């Protein structure tokens, strides 16, 4: 569960804009791992890497990986060597070999409501990668700049975690030059080529940046590319083939920061205008004409604002950047974190986020942020912009709003037009703490039709007294497909809990919790085993958990939980609900072996009413304390069921690793 929509940051470095903006893609990548326990050691996954600097200039490394899972066996090994001449000059070469198809990769351009599965061909295949970088000052004392290049080839069927190659193989290479010929003249050039057997892209771009005076400058660039494909994707945008050449010119005025005659410091600022046009193209390629204006100003010692708006064949584009040096009034942020659901961890809206951008606080109660987002390449492509404001009218209260819009072109999901609105409220004042986030998104594509999605996250905590705390949360996602109702999805998880930790008797700790879960997955979603979801679930779970510190070394505890649940195989109003009742109980002992080590033993039982089935087993573990607030341990679960009664699977048997944070 992400607190914010996945961001995509733009980073334009050359002269011709491929669309309204240009940049590098950011993808959310998730690896799923299945553990079989000790019952089938031949299915284990293991690997490692070692590297060593032989001297100040040469480093060698080796990597190995083996996966024995049925139908997805795979072995991967490789070696690499790096020669470093200086900090900015190096040469690196790498070789790898894979044998076996490994696990498939699942791609989604709709936020997880539809998936496309990619599989490698398998067999033995080799991969090579060579890259270099040269600091031109290492070649000549009068030179200023860099020269870089790479060559990468992966054979047909090469496969590794996160790396799948089709039956044709992939070849890539490129060069880039960035050098300052004089104090006034800079030359940039870049060339790239990619050929995967069923499609190819060749691009070359070059240009100059010339300063006429201390203030006036001009940039002139030319870009040519040739796109070919042997297959038709789901995206009409990506299906364009042929050659196109674009030219661009930009003229601007820069005012550097300086101290005037009165001894006052004048801030730096810049204004520019640009235009570009397609000078030659095949009839199968769309034109890339565009014009726009922009500027930048150093508003304070720490804050610089940059803005750009443009119009052209790729529709309207806008970019706003706040570049703020790290300090008390602002931040530059790039982070990926799941929101913490502990009520005591709340503050004025700075929960864990998945964002990349910048924020500036103009006053004690107002801050703004801006993020430019662009994707391109073999995966999803498109352009979005996001702007928002956080307003804190009262101490402890933070309000946020955000809007983004854009088009995404995906080879499997097609062309998608996306609009998203987000709102947030966070409050923290003494015993009362809560946070709410709501997002509404519409996706309209040529392949899956139109989809409307509501997603919300609500968490709240209240410290009723020194002994009692109450906590609640609701996570919900409702998504409707206008193309087919079997693609609809609904998910609601609601919990309320009370924790009893008496100050006068700190040996006793208790927790009472109620959970409601309703899960109707989309028919296009997949389970962990890659299958279509089998059933719809709705459950009520009641649980009581307690621990008593009997002696300085021994603590005894127990838990009892009951599920009143129902499941059905059909969707919507069709089909019958079947009862799914279960009772779980456990007794546990924690013993302090030595100063930093604990041993845990647990006897547990699960009884399922409809199946008339009762399972009893044990769990053991050992934990080590790392300071006063964290302990980590490893253990073995001799049963195959979970103490979470909303988990209807029986795959918990085996070794586990656990980290516990306490406050």
Tab-separated table of N, CA, C and O in Angstrom, residues 410-518:
chain	number	residue	atom	x	y	z
A	410	UNK	N	1.919	1.868	-23.441
A	410	UNK	CA	2.497	0.632	-22.944
A	410	UNK	C	2.353	-0.442	-24.023
A	410	UNK	O	1.285	-0.591	-24.608
A	411	UNK	N	3.418	-1.219	-24.302
A	411	UNK	CA	3.324	-2.229	-25.364
A	411	UNK	C	2.318	-3.321	-25.070
A	411	UNK	O	1.830	-3.977	-25.995
A	412	UNK	N	1.978	-3.545	-23.793
A	412	UNK	CA	1.014	-4.591	-23.450
A	412	UNK	C	-0.342	-4.027	-23.035
A	412	UNK	O	-1.371	-4.634	-23.296
A	413	UNK	N	-0.361	-2.874	-22.356
A	413	UNK	CA	-1.616	-2.278	-21.892
A	413	UNK	C	-2.182	-1.267	-22.873
A	413	UNK	O	-3.296	-0.779	-22.682
A	414	UNK	N	-1.427	-0.913	-23.937
A	414	UNK	CA	-1.900	0.021	-24.934
A	414	UNK	C	-1.703	1.466	-24.518
A	414	UNK	O	-0.926	1.777	-23.623
A	415	UNK	N	-2.436	2.380	-25.182
A	415	UNK	CA	-2.389	3.805	-24.858
A	415	UNK	C	-3.444	4.104	-23.804
A	415	UNK	O	-4.618	3.768	-23.964
A	416	UNK	N	-3.033	4.750	-22.711
A	416	UNK	CA	-3.919	5.030	-21.585
A	416	UNK	C	-3.896	6.522	-21.288
A	416	UNK	O	-2.832	7.108	-21.138
A	417	UNK	N	-5.064	7.127	-21.209
A	417	UNK	CA	-5.202	8.516	-20.774
A	417	UNK	C	-5.562	8.511	-19.296
A	417	UNK	O	-6.579	7.934	-18.899
A	418	UNK	N	-4.740	9.156	-18.462
A	418	UNK	CA	-4.893	9.045	-17.014
A	418	UNK	C	-5.085	10.412	-16.380
A	418	UNK	O	-4.387	11.369	-16.698
A	419	UNK	N	-6.040	10.490	-15.441
A	419	UNK	CA	-6.236	11.655	-14.591
A	419	UNK	C	-6.358	11.174	-13.151
A	419	UNK	O	-7.071	10.201	-12.873
A	420	UNK	N	-5.682	11.839	-12.240
A	420	UNK	CA	-5.701	11.415	-10.842
A	420	UNK	C	-5.781	12.631	-9.929
A	420	UNK	O	-5.114	13.639	-10.151
A	421	UNK	N	-6.638	12.515	-8.905
A	421	UNK	CA	-6.803	13.553	-7.898
A	421	UNK	C	-6.494	12.936	-6.535
A	421	UNK	O	-6.938	11.821	-6.243
A	422	UNK	N	-5.766	13.652	-5.707
A	422	UNK	CA	-5.444	13.140	-4.382
A	422	UNK	C	-5.629	14.203	-3.313
A	422	UNK	O	-5.364	15.389	-3.534
A	423	UNK	N	-6.128	13.781	-2.147
A	423	UNK	CA	-6.341	14.678	-1.016
A	423	UNK	C	-5.830	13.997	0.251
A	423	UNK	O	-5.940	12.781	0.404
A	424	UNK	N	-5.276	14.772	1.170
A	424	UNK	CA	-4.767	14.192	2.408
A	424	UNK	C	-4.993	15.148	3.572
A	424	UNK	O	-4.977	16.368	3.416
A	425	UNK	N	-5.221	14.560	4.733
A	425	UNK	CA	-5.369	15.296	5.989
A	425	UNK	C	-4.584	14.539	7.049
A	425	UNK	O	-4.767	13.325	7.214
A	426	UNK	N	-3.703	15.226	7.753
A	426	UNK	CA	-2.952	14.626	8.850
A	426	UNK	C	-3.049	15.538	10.066
A	426	UNK	O	-2.940	16.762	9.946
A	427	UNK	N	-3.232	14.927	11.231
A	427	UNK	CA	-3.390	15.712	12.452
A	427	UNK	C	-2.658	15.019	13.592
A	427	UNK	O	-2.748	13.798	13.765
A	428	UNK	N	-1.942	15.801	14.373
A	428	UNK	CA	-1.199	15.279	15.507
A	428	UNK	C	-1.200	16.343	16.592
A	428	UNK	O	-0.567	17.380	16.454
A	429	UNK	N	-1.945	16.094	17.640
A	429	UNK	CA	-2.003	17.051	18.741
A	429	UNK	C	-2.233	16.278	20.029
A	429	UNK	O	-3.358	15.893	20.352
A	430	UNK	N	-1.159	16.033	20.747
A	430	UNK	CA	-1.275	15.336	22.021
A	430	UNK	C	-1.784	13.921	21.860
A	430	UNK	O	-1.233	13.124	21.089
A	431	UNK	N	-2.886	13.570	22.512
A	431	UNK	CA	-3.363	12.177	22.480
A	431	UNK	C	-4.081	11.796	21.197
A	431	UNK	O	-4.321	10.612	20.963
A	432	UNK	N	-4.463	12.756	20.358
A	432	UNK	CA	-5.231	12.462	19.145
A	432	UNK	C	-4.317	12.562	17.936
A	432	UNK	O	-3.670	13.582	17.717
A	433	UNK	N	-4.297	11.506	17.119
A	433	UNK	CA	-3.469	11.483	15.921
A	433	UNK	C	-4.219	10.721	14.831
A	433	UNK	O	-4.699	9.617	15.070
A	434	UNK	N	-4.318	11.326	13.651
A	434	UNK	CA	-4.952	10.599	12.560
A	434	UNK	C	-4.402	11.083	11.224
A	434	UNK	O	-3.855	12.182	11.113
A	435	UNK	N	-4.559	10.237	10.206
A	435	UNK	CA	-4.140	10.568	8.853
A	435	UNK	C	-5.099	9.967	7.848
A	435	UNK	O	-5.570	8.834	8.017
A	436	UNK	N	-5.433	10.727	6.818
A	436	UNK	CA	-6.369	10.269	5.791
A	436	UNK	C	-5.838	10.651	4.418
A	436	UNK	O	-5.394	11.782	4.216
A	437	UNK	N	-5.889	9.725	3.497
A	437	UNK	CA	-5.498	9.978	2.112
A	437	UNK	C	-6.540	9.362	1.195
A	437	UNK	O	-6.908	8.198	1.358
A	438	UNK	N	-7.009	10.134	0.228
A	438	UNK	CA	-8.003	9.660	-0.743
A	438	UNK	C	-7.497	9.975	-2.139
A	438	UNK	O	-7.013	11.086	-2.403
A	439	UNK	N	-7.600	9.011	-3.033
A	439	UNK	CA	-7.201	9.226	-4.425
A	439	UNK	C	-8.304	8.724	-5.350
A	439	UNK	O	-8.871	7.650	-5.135
A	440	UNK	N	-8.585	9.514	-6.369
A	440	UNK	CA	-9.536	9.120	-7.406
A	440	UNK	C	-8.815	9.156	-8.746
A	440	UNK	O	-8.171	10.151	-9.084
A	441	UNK	N	-8.885	8.070	-9.494
A	441	UNK	CA	-8.150	7.972	-10.749
A	441	UNK	C	-9.053	7.418	-11.838
A	441	UNK	O	-9.824	6.492	-11.602
A	442	UNK	N	-8.936	7.983	-13.042
A	442	UNK	CA	-9.614	7.446	-14.219
A	442	UNK	C	-8.569	7.066	-15.254
A	442	UNK	O	-7.657	7.849	-15.531
A	443	UNK	N	-8.687	5.874	-15.790
A	443	UNK	CA	-7.834	5.388	-16.872
A	443	UNK	C	-8.724	5.037	-18.053
A	443	UNK	O	-9.684	4.269	-17.905
A	444	UNK	N	-8.413	5.596	-19.222
A	444	UNK	CA	-9.172	5.276	-20.430
A	444	UNK	C	-8.193	4.860	-21.507
A	444	UNK	O	-7.359	5.652	-21.947
A	445	UNK	N	-8.265	3.592	-21.923
A	445	UNK	CA	-7.308	3.054	-22.876
A	445	UNK	C	-7.968	2.364	-24.052
A	445	UNK	O	-9.147	2.014	-24.010
A	446	UNK	N	-7.182	2.172	-25.100
A	446	UNK	CA	-7.703	1.540	-26.305
A	446	UNK	C	-7.839	0.033	-26.149
A	446	UNK	O	-8.518	-0.623	-26.940
A	447	UNK	N	-7.244	-0.555	-25.111
A	447	UNK	CA	-7.262	-2.003	-24.950
A	447	UNK	C	-8.223	-2.450	-23.855
A	447	UNK	O	-9.036	-3.353	-24.069
A	448	UNK	N	-8.177	-1.817	-22.677
A	448	UNK	CA	-8.999	-2.245	-21.545
A	448	UNK	C	-10.194	-1.335	-21.298
A	448	UNK	O	-10.910	-1.520	-20.317
A	449	UNK	N	-10.406	-0.344	-22.162
A	449	UNK	CA	-11.537	0.539	-21.981
A	449	UNK	C	-11.309	1.534	-20.854
A	449	UNK	O	-10.186	1.925	-20.561
A	450	UNK	N	-12.389	1.934	-20.187
A	450	UNK	CA	-12.316	2.954	-19.144
A	450	UNK	C	-12.465	2.314	-17.772
A	450	UNK	O	-13.305	1.438	-17.560
A	451	UNK	N	-11.647	2.770	-16.834
A	451	UNK	CA	-11.683	2.262	-15.461
A	451	UNK	C	-11.660	3.442	-14.495
A	451	UNK	O	-10.883	4.375	-14.666
A	452	UNK	N	-12.529	3.369	-13.480
A	452	UNK	CA	-12.568	4.369	-12.423
A	452	UNK	C	-12.152	3.710	-11.120
A	452	UNK	O	-12.644	2.628	-10.785
A	453	UNK	N	-11.266	4.369	-10.387
A	453	UNK	CA	-10.730	3.775	-9.166
A	453	UNK	C	-10.737	4.786	-8.028
A	453	UNK	O	-10.250	5.910	-8.184
A	454	UNK	N	-11.306	4.360	-6.903
A	454	UNK	CA	-11.217	5.103	-5.650
A	454	UNK	C	-10.289	4.330	-4.719
A	454	UNK	O	-10.461	3.132	-4.515
A	455	UNK	N	-9.323	5.002	-4.140
A	455	UNK	CA	-8.432	4.362	-3.171
A	455	UNK	C	-8.292	5.275	-1.965
A	455	UNK	O	-8.143	6.491	-2.111
A	456	UNK	N	-8.365	4.700	-0.781
A	456	UNK	CA	-8.287	5.530	0.422
A	456	UNK	C	-7.540	4.787	1.520
A	456	UNK	O	-7.513	3.557	1.565
A	457	UNK	N	-6.966	5.573	2.404
A	457	UNK	CA	-6.209	5.048	3.536
A	457	UNK	C	-6.483	5.946	4.742
A	457	UNK	O	-6.275	7.153	4.677
A	458	UNK	N	-6.962	5.351	5.814
A	458	UNK	CA	-7.322	6.114	7.005
A	458	UNK	C	-6.720	5.415	8.228
A	458	UNK	O	-6.926	4.214	8.422
A	459	UNK	N	-6.007	6.157	9.043
A	459	UNK	CA	-5.428	5.617	10.269
A	459	UNK	C	-5.608	6.639	11.384
A	459	UNK	O	-5.522	7.853	11.160
A	460	UNK	N	-5.897	6.139	12.588
A	460	UNK	CA	-6.166	7.033	13.708
A	460	UNK	C	-5.715	6.375	15.007
A	460	UNK	O	-5.770	5.152	15.151
A	461	UNK	N	-5.267	7.198	15.938
A	461	UNK	CA	-4.872	6.699	17.242
A	461	UNK	C	-5.297	7.666	18.332
A	461	UNK	O	-5.327	8.890	18.137
A	462	UNK	N	-5.634	7.114	19.506
A	462	UNK	CA	-6.067	7.950	20.632
A	462	UNK	C	-5.536	7.344	21.920
A	462	UNK	O	-5.747	6.155	22.198
A	463	UNK	N	-4.804	8.137	22.678
A	463	UNK	CA	-4.301	7.703	23.973
A	463	UNK	C	-5.300	8.149	25.034
A	463	UNK	O	-5.306	9.294	25.484
A	464	UNK	N	-6.177	7.200	25.406
A	464	UNK	CA	-7.245	7.535	26.347
A	464	UNK	C	-6.704	7.841	27.728
A	464	UNK	O	-7.254	8.687	28.449
A	465	UNK	N	-5.640	7.157	28.140
A	465	UNK	CA	-5.020	7.380	29.440
A	465	UNK	C	-3.592	6.877	29.370
A	465	UNK	O	-3.128	6.430	28.313
A	466	UNK	N	-2.887	6.938	30.484
A	466	UNK	CA	-1.523	6.416	30.487
A	466	UNK	C	-1.503	4.916	30.245
A	466	UNK	O	-0.493	4.366	29.803
A	467	UNK	N	-2.618	4.235	30.535
A	467	UNK	CA	-2.665	2.778	30.425
A	467	UNK	C	-3.308	2.296	29.125
A	467	UNK	O	-2.979	1.214	28.638
A	468	UNK	N	-4.229	3.060	28.540
A	468	UNK	CA	-5.019	2.588	27.395
A	468	UNK	C	-4.738	3.427	26.142
A	468	UNK	O	-4.648	4.644	26.210
A	469	UNK	N	-4.628	2.718	25.024
A	469	UNK	CA	-4.535	3.364	23.713
A	469	UNK	C	-5.474	2.651	22.754
A	469	UNK	O	-5.619	1.432	22.806
A	470	UNK	N	-6.076	3.431	21.871
A	470	UNK	CA	-6.993	2.887	20.869
A	470	UNK	C	-6.462	3.239	19.495
A	470	UNK	O	-5.996	4.360	19.261
A	471	UNK	N	-6.541	2.286	18.588
A	471	UNK	CA	-6.010	2.483	17.241
A	471	UNK	C	-6.989	1.909	16.226
A	471	UNK	O	-7.583	0.843	16.443
A	472	UNK	N	-7.160	2.604	15.094
A	472	UNK	CA	-8.034	2.113	14.030
A	472	UNK	C	-7.466	2.427	12.668
A	472	UNK	O	-6.702	3.392	12.501
A	473	UNK	N	-7.799	1.616	11.687
A	473	UNK	CA	-7.367	1.868	10.307
A	473	UNK	C	-8.385	1.296	9.337
A	473	UNK	O	-9.082	0.327	9.638
A	474	UNK	N	-8.474	1.938	8.165
A	474	UNK	CA	-9.305	1.452	7.063
A	474	UNK	C	-8.518	1.640	5.778
A	474	UNK	O	-8.114	2.766	5.462
A	475	UNK	N	-8.300	0.560	5.052
A	475	UNK	CA	-7.712	0.610	3.710
A	475	UNK	C	-8.767	0.130	2.731
A	475	UNK	O	-9.347	-0.948	2.923
A	476	UNK	N	-9.029	0.899	1.693
A	476	UNK	CA	-10.082	0.528	0.749
A	476	UNK	C	-9.679	0.899	-0.663
A	476	UNK	O	-9.023	1.921	-0.883
A	477	UNK	N	-10.061	0.057	-1.619
A	477	UNK	CA	-9.843	0.324	-3.042
A	477	UNK	C	-11.031	-0.242	-3.811
A	477	UNK	O	-11.304	-1.443	-3.736
A	478	UNK	N	-11.735	0.623	-4.506
A	478	UNK	CA	-12.896	0.231	-5.310
A	478	UNK	C	-12.609	0.622	-6.750
A	478	UNK	O	-12.367	1.791	-7.048
A	479	UNK	N	-12.623	-0.355	-7.658
A	479	UNK	CA	-12.293	-0.089	-9.055
A	479	UNK	C	-13.352	-0.713	-9.956
A	479	UNK	O	-13.666	-1.897	-9.828
A	480	UNK	N	-13.894	0.111	-10.870
A	480	UNK	CA	-14.933	-0.345	-11.791
A	480	UNK	C	-14.447	-0.237	-13.224
A	480	UNK	O	-13.933	0.803	-13.637
A	481	UNK	N	-14.612	-1.312	-13.972
A	481	UNK	CA	-14.266	-1.332	-15.387
A	481	UNK	C	-15.539	-1.221	-16.210
A	481	UNK	O	-16.471	-2.014	-16.031
A	482	UNK	N	-15.587	-0.230	-17.111
A	482	UNK	CA	-16.749	-0.073	-17.975
A	482	UNK	C	-16.722	-1.061	-19.131
A	482	UNK	O	-17.697	-1.194	-19.856
A	483	UNK	N	-15.611	-1.772	-19.300
A	483	UNK	CA	-15.475	-2.725	-20.389
A	483	UNK	C	-16.109	-4.068	-20.048
A	483	UNK	O	-16.774	-4.679	-20.875
A	484	UNK	N	-15.904	-4.546	-18.804
A	484	UNK	CA	-16.418	-5.850	-18.396
A	484	UNK	C	-16.463	-5.878	-16.878
A	484	UNK	O	-15.458	-5.633	-16.219
A	485	UNK	N	-17.628	-6.210	-16.312
A	485	UNK	CA	-17.767	-6.182	-14.856
A	485	UNK	C	-16.923	-7.252	-14.160
A	485	UNK	O	-16.647	-7.135	-12.959
A	486	UNK	N	-16.489	-8.281	-14.872
A	486	UNK	CA	-15.636	-9.291	-14.238
A	486	UNK	C	-14.264	-8.709	-13.917
A	486	UNK	O	-13.491	-9.312	-13.170
A	487	UNK	N	-13.938	-7.538	-14.491
A	487	UNK	CA	-12.673	-6.879	-14.198
A	487	UNK	C	-12.776	-5.924	-13.020
A	487	UNK	O	-11.788	-5.299	-12.646
A	488	UNK	N	-13.993	-5.785	-12.428
A	488	UNK	CA	-14.148	-4.948	-11.245
A	488	UNK	C	-13.371	-5.541	-10.077
A	488	UNK	O	-13.151	-6.758	-9.991
A	489	UNK	N	-12.968	-4.679	-9.158
A	489	UNK	CA	-12.242	-5.137	-7.973
A	489	UNK	C	-12.663	-4.295	-6.779
A	489	UNK	O	-12.857	-3.088	-6.893
A	490	UNK	N	-12.812	-4.959	-5.626
A	490	UNK	CA	-13.152	-4.272	-4.385
A	490	UNK	C	-12.306	-4.857	-3.260
A	490	UNK	O	-12.162	-6.075	-3.152
A	491	UNK	N	-11.760	-3.968	-2.438
A	491	UNK	CA	-10.955	-4.407	-1.296
A	491	UNK	C	-11.192	-3.451	-0.142
A	491	UNK	O	-11.034	-2.240	-0.275
A	492	UNK	N	-11.609	-4.013	0.999
A	492	UNK	CA	-11.808	-3.219	2.203
A	492	UNK	C	-11.202	-3.989	3.375
A	492	UNK	O	-11.535	-5.155	3.603
A	493	UNK	N	-10.320	-3.342	4.108
A	493	UNK	CA	-9.746	-3.915	5.319
A	493	UNK	C	-9.872	-2.873	6.426
A	493	UNK	O	-9.318	-1.776	6.324
A	494	UNK	N	-10.602	-3.222	7.483
A	494	UNK	CA	-10.827	-2.292	8.579
A	494	UNK	C	-10.468	-2.982	9.891
A	494	UNK	O	-10.813	-4.144	10.107
A	495	UNK	N	-9.772	-2.255	10.761
A	495	UNK	CA	-9.366	-2.804	12.055
A	495	UNK	C	-9.539	-1.743	13.128
A	495	UNK	O	-9.339	-0.556	12.885
A	496	UNK	N	-9.901	-2.201	14.321
A	496	UNK	CA	-9.906	-1.348	15.501
A	496	UNK	C	-9.311	-2.167	16.637
A	496	UNK	O	-9.609	-3.354	16.784
A	497	UNK	N	-8.429	-1.553	17.410
A	497	UNK	CA	-7.717	-2.290	18.446
A	497	UNK	C	-7.532	-1.418	19.673
A	497	UNK	O	-7.431	-0.191	19.578
A	498	UNK	N	-7.463	-2.070	20.826
A	498	UNK	CA	-7.169	-1.396	22.074
A	498	UNK	C	-5.997	-2.063	22.758
A	498	UNK	O	-5.948	-3.293	22.882
A	499	UNK	N	-5.015	-1.260	23.178
A	499	UNK	CA	-3.832	-1.790	23.852
A	499	UNK	C	-3.844	-1.360	25.307
A	499	UNK	O	-4.052	-0.184	25.616
A	500	UNK	N	-3.613	-2.327	26.203
A	500	UNK	CA	-3.591	-2.065	27.636
A	500	UNK	C	-2.181	-2.302	28.149
A	500	UNK	O	-1.671	-3.421	28.116
A	501	UNK	N	-1.542	-1.210	28.593
A	501	UNK	CA	-0.182	-1.291	29.120
A	501	UNK	C	-0.129	-0.473	30.406
A	501	UNK	O	0.230	0.711	30.382
A	502	UNK	N	-0.503	-1.060	31.513
A	502	UNK	CA	-0.602	-0.291	32.763
A	502	UNK	C	0.748	0.227	33.235
A	502	UNK	O	1.733	-0.515	33.276
A	503	UNK	N	0.780	1.491	33.577
A	503	UNK	CA	2.020	2.112	34.026
A	503	UNK	C	2.426	1.586	35.400
A	503	UNK	O	3.604	1.350	35.681
A	504	UNK	N	1.449	1.371	36.271
A	504	UNK	CA	1.738	0.931	37.638
A	504	UNK	C	2.129	-0.540	37.709
A	504	UNK	O	2.642	-0.987	38.738
A	505	UNK	N	1.833	-1.295	36.652
A	505	UNK	CA	2.177	-2.715	36.630
A	505	UNK	C	2.661	-3.058	35.229
A	505	UNK	O	1.923	-3.602	34.420
A	506	UNK	N	3.935	-2.714	34.931
A	506	UNK	CA	4.428	-2.857	33.567
A	506	UNK	C	4.752	-4.300	33.194
A	506	UNK	O	5.283	-4.566	32.120
A	507	UNK	N	4.438	-5.265	34.081
A	507	UNK	CA	4.623	-6.671	33.713
A	507	UNK	C	3.538	-7.148	32.751
A	507	UNK	O	3.730	-8.113	32.022
A	508	UNK	N	2.391	-6.465	32.731
A	508	UNK	CA	1.248	-6.923	31.956
A	508	UNK	C	1.073	-6.078	30.698
A	508	UNK	O	1.120	-4.855	30.752
A	509	UNK	N	0.855	-6.760	29.570
A	509	UNK	CA	0.531	-6.085	28.309
A	509	UNK	C	-0.589	-6.855	27.634
A	509	UNK	O	-0.547	-8.100	27.550
A	510	UNK	N	-1.589	-6.139	27.142
A	510	UNK	CA	-2.719	-6.799	26.499
A	510	UNK	C	-3.159	-6.071	25.248
A	510	UNK	O	-2.967	-4.860	25.111
A	511	UNK	N	-3.757	-6.823	24.315
A	511	UNK	CA	-4.246	-6.259	23.057
A	511	UNK	C	-5.559	-6.932	22.681
A	511	UNK	O	-5.663	-8.160	22.682
A	512	UNK	N	-6.555	-6.118	22.350
A	512	UNK	CA	-7.839	-6.596	21.847
A	512	UNK	C	-8.030	-6.006	20.457
A	512	UNK	O	-7.852	-4.793	20.266
A	513	UNK	N	-8.392	-6.854	19.486
A	513	UNK	CA	-8.445	-6.375	18.106
A	513	UNK	C	-9.608	-7.014	17.345
A	513	UNK	O	-9.894	-8.204	17.497
A	514	UNK	N	-10.253	-6.174	16.512
A	514	UNK	CA	-11.297	-6.643	15.594
A	514	UNK	C	-10.906	-6.243	14.181
A	514	UNK	O	-10.489	-5.108	13.935
A	515	UNK	N	-11.040	-7.172	13.223
A	515	UNK	CA	-10.683	-6.916	11.823
A	515	UNK	C	-11.818	-7.359	10.918
A	515	UNK	O	-12.390	-8.452	11.101
A	516	UNK	N	-12.142	-6.503	9.944
A	516	UNK	CA	-13.095	-6.865	8.888
A	516	UNK	C	-12.370	-6.840	7.553
A	516	UNK	O	-11.642	-5.886	7.249
A	517	UNK	N	-12.553	-7.877	6.748
A	517	UNK	CA	-11.898	-7.963	5.446
A	517	UNK	C	-12.902	-8.378	4.385
A	517	UNK	O	-13.628	-9.363	4.560
A	518	UNK	N	-12.937	-7.603	3.291
A	518	UNK	CA	-13.718	-7.977	2.107
A	518	UNK	C	-12.802	-7.866	0.905
A	518	UNK	O	-12.199	-6.816	0.670
